[in-house]
PDB file of C-alpha atoms in Angstrom:
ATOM      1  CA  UNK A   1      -6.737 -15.479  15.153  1.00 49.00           C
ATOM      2  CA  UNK A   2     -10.137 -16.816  13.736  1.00 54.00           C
ATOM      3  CA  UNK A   3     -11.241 -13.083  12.692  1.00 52.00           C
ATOM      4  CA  UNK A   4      -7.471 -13.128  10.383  1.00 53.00           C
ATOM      5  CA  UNK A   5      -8.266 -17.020   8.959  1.00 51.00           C
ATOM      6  CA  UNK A   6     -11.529 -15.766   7.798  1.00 48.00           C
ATOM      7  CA  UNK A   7     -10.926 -12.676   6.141  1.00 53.00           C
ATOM      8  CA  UNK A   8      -7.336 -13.271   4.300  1.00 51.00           C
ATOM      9  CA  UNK A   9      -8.085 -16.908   3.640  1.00 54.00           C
ATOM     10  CA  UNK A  10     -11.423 -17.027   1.318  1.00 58.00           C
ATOM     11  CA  UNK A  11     -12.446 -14.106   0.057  1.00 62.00           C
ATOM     12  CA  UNK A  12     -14.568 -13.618  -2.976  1.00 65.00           C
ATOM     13  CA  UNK A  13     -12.195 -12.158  -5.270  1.00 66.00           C
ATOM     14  CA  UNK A  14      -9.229 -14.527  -3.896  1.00 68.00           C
ATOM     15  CA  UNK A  15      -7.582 -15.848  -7.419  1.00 72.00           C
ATOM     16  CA  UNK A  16      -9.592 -14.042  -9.815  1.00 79.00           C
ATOM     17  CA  UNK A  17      -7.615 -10.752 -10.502  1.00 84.00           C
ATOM     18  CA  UNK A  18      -9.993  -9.654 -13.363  1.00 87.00           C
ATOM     19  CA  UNK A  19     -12.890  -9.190 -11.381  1.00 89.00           C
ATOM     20  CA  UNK A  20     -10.387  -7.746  -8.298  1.00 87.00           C
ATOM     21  CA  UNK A  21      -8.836  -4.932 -10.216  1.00 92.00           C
ATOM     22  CA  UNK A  22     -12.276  -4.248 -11.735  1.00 91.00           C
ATOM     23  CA  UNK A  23     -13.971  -3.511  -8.507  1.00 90.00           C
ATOM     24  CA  UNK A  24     -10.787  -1.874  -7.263  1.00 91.00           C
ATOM     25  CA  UNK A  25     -11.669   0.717 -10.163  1.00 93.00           C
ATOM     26  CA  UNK A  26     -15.662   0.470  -9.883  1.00 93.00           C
ATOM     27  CA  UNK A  27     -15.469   1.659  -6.057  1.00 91.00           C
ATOM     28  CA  UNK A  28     -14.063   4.674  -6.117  1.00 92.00           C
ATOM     29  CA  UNK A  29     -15.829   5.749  -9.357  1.00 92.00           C
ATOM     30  CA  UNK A  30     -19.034   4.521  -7.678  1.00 91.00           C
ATOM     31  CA  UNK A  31     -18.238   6.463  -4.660  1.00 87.00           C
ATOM     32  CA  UNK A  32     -17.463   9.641  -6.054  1.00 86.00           C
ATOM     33  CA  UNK A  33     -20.961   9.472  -7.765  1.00 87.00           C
ATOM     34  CA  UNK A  34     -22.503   9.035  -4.594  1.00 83.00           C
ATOM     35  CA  UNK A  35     -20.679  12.005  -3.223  1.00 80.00           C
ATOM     36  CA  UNK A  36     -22.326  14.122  -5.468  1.00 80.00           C
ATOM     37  CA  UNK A  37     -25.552  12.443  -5.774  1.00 79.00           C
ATOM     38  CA  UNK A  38     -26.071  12.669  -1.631  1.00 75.00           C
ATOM     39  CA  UNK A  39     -25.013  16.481  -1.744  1.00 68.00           C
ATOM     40  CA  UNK A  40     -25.821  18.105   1.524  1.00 66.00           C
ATOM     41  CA  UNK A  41     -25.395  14.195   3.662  1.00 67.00           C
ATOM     42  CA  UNK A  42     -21.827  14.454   2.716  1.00 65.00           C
ATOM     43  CA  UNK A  43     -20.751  17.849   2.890  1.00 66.00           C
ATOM     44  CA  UNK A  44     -18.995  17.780   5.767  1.00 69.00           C
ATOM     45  CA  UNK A  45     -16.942  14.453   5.390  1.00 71.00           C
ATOM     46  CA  UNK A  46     -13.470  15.233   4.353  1.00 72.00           C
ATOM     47  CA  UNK A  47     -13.414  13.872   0.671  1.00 69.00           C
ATOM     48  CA  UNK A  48     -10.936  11.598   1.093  1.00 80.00           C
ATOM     49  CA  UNK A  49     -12.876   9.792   3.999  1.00 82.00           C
ATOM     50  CA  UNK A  50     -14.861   7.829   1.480  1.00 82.00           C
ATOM     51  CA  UNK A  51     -11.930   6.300  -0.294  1.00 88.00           C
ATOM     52  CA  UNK A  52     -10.055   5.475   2.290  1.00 90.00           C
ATOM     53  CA  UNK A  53     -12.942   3.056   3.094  1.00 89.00           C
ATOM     54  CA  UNK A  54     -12.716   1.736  -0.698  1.00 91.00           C
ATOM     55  CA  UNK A  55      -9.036   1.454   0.038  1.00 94.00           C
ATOM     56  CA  UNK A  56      -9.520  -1.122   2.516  1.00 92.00           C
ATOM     57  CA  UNK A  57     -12.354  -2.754   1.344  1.00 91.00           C
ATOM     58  CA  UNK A  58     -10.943  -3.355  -1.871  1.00 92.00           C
ATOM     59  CA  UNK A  59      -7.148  -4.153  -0.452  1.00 91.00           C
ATOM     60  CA  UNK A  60      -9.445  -6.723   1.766  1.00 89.00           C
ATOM     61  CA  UNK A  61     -11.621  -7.967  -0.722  1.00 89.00           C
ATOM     62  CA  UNK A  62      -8.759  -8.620  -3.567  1.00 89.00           C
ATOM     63  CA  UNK A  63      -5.334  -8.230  -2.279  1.00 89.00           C
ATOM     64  CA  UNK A  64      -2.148  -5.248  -1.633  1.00 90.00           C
ATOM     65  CA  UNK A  65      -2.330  -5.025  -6.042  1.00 92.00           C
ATOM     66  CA  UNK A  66      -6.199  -3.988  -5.700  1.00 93.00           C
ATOM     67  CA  UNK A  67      -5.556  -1.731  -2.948  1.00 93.00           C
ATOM     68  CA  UNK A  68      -2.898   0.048  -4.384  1.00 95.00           C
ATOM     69  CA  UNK A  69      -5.227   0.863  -8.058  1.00 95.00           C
ATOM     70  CA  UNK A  70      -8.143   2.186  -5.645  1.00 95.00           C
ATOM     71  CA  UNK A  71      -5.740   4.479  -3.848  1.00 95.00           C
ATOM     72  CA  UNK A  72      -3.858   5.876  -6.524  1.00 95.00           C
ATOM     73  CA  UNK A  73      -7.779   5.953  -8.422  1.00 95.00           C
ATOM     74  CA  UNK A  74      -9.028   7.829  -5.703  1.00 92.00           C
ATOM     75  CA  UNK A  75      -6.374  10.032  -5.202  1.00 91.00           C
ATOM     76  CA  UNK A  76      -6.994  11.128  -8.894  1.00 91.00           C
ATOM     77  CA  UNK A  77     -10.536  11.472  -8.366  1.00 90.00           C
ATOM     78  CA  UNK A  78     -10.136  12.843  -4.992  1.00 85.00           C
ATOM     79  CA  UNK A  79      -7.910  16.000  -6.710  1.00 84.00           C
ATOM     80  CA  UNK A  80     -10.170  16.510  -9.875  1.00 84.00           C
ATOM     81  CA  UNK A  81     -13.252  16.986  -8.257  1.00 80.00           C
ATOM     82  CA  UNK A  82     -12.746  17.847  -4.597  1.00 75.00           C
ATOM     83  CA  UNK A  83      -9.693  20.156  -4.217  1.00 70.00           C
ATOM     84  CA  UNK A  84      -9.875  23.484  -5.793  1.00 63.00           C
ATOM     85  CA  UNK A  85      -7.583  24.173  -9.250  1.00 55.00           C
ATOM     86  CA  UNK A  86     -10.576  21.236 -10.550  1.00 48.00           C
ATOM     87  CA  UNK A  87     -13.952  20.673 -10.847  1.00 47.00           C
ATOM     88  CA  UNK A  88     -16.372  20.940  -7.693  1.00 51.00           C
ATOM     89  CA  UNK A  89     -13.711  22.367  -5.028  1.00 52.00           C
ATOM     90  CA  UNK A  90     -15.100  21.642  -1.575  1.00 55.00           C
ATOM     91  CA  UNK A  91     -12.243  22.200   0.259  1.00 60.00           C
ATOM     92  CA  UNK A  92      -8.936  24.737   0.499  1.00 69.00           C
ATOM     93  CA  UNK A  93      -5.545  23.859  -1.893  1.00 71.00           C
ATOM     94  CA  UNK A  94      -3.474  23.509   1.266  1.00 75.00           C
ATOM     95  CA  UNK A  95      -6.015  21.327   3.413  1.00 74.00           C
ATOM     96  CA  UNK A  96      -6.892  19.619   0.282  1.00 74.00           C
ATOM     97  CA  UNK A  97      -3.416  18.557  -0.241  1.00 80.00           C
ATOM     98  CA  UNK A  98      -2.535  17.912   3.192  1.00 82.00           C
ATOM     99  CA  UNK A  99      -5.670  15.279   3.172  1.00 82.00           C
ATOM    100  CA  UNK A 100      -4.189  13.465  -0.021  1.00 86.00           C
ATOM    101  CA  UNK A 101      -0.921  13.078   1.264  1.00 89.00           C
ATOM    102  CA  UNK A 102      -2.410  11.291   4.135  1.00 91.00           C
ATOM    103  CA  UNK A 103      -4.745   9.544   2.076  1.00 91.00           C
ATOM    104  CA  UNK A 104      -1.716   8.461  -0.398  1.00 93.00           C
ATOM    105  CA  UNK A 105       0.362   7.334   3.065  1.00 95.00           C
ATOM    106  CA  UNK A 106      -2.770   5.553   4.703  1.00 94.00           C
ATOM    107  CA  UNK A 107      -3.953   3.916   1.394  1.00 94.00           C
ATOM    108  CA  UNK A 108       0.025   2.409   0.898  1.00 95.00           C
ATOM    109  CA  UNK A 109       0.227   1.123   4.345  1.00 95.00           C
ATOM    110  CA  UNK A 110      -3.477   0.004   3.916  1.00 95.00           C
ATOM    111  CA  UNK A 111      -2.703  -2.184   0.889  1.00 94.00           C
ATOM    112  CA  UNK A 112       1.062  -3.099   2.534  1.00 94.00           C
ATOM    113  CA  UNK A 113      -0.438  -4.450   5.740  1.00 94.00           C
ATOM    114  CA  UNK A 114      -3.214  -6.809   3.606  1.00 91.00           C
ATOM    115  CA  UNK A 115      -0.468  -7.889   1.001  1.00 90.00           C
ATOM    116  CA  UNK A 116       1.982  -9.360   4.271  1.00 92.00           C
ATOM    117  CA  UNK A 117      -1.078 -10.462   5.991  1.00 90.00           C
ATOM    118  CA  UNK A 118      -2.577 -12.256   3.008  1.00 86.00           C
ATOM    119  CA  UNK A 119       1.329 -13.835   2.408  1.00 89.00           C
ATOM    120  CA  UNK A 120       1.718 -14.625   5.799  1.00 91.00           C
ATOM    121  CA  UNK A 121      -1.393 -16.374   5.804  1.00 85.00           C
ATOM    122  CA  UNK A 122      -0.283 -18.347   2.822  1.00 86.00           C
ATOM    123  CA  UNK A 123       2.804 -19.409   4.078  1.00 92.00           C
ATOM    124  CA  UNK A 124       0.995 -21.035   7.260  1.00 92.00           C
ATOM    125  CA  UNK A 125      -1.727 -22.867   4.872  1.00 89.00           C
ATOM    126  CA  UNK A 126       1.418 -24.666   3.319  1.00 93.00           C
ATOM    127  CA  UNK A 127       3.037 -24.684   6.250  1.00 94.00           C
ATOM    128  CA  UNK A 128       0.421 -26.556   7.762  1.00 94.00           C
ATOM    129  CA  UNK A 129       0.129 -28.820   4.556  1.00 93.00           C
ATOM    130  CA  UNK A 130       3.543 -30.150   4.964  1.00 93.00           C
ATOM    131  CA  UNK A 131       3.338 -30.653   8.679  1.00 93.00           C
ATOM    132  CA  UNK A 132      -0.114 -32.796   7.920  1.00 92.00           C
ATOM    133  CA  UNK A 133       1.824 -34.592   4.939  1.00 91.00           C
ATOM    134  CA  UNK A 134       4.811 -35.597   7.078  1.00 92.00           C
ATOM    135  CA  UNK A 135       2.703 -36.843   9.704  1.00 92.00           C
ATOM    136  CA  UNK A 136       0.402 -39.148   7.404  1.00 91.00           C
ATOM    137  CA  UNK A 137       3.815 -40.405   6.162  1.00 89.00           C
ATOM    138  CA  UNK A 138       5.306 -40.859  10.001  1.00 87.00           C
ATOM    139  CA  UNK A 139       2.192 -42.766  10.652  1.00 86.00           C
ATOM    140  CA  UNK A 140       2.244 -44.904   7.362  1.00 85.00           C
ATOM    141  CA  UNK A 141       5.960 -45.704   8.834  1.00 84.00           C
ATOM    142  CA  UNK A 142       4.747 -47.147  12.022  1.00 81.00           C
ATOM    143  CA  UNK A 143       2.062 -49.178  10.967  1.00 74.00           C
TER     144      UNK A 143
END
């Protein structure tokens, strides 16, 4: 319960969208020059491992709306430079399609799961709001 309050109830980009749709775009641009950059360190990782990561990072860090532009991002990216027909293939046209359907599938549910958490949370914040407003007023009542 105290792992949930902390992570959908302040975080950094919480109410700024500019800033969380930016980084939702920055990551996986930033992590696809680190793929090639590291070369041989990241060979073997399945190319969509990577932004799957920025997937939930960014659906964590600003919201379902964030997490949505960094999957469908890094599904673009993810087909232009790591499955074959463009750019640097690394892997076959069937795998590499497989992988980005599950990639598409996890990075939706990703970015669902955040969006209801991050409402639900919400809804207990006011919830608890009201119930602290009606009992200042129940106590102002028997005084």
């Amino acid at each position: 319960m105290r792992i949930k309050s902390v992570l959908f109830a302040r975080t950094p980009l919480r109410g700024r969208p500019f800033l969380a749709y930016g980084f939702a775009v920055a990551l996986p641009l930033v992590l696809t020059a680190l793929k090639f950059g590291a070369g041989d360190l990241t060979a073997y990782l399945p190319p969509v491992l990577l932004f799957t990561f920025s997937v939930l990072i960014s659906a964590l860090l600003g919201g379902g709306g964030p997490g949505m532009v960094t999957t469908v991002l890094g599904g673009v990216l993810a087909w232009s430079f790591f499955v074959p027909g463009g750019g640097a293939a690394v892997t076959s046209p069937v795998v590499g399609t497989a992988s980005l359907t599950v990639y598409a599938i996890t990075g939706a549910t990703i970015s669902w799961v955040v969006a209801e958490l991050r409402r639900e949370s919400r809804e207990r914040r006011e919830q608890k709001h009201q119930a602290d407003a009606q009992r200042e007023r129940a106590e102002l009542l028997l005084r």
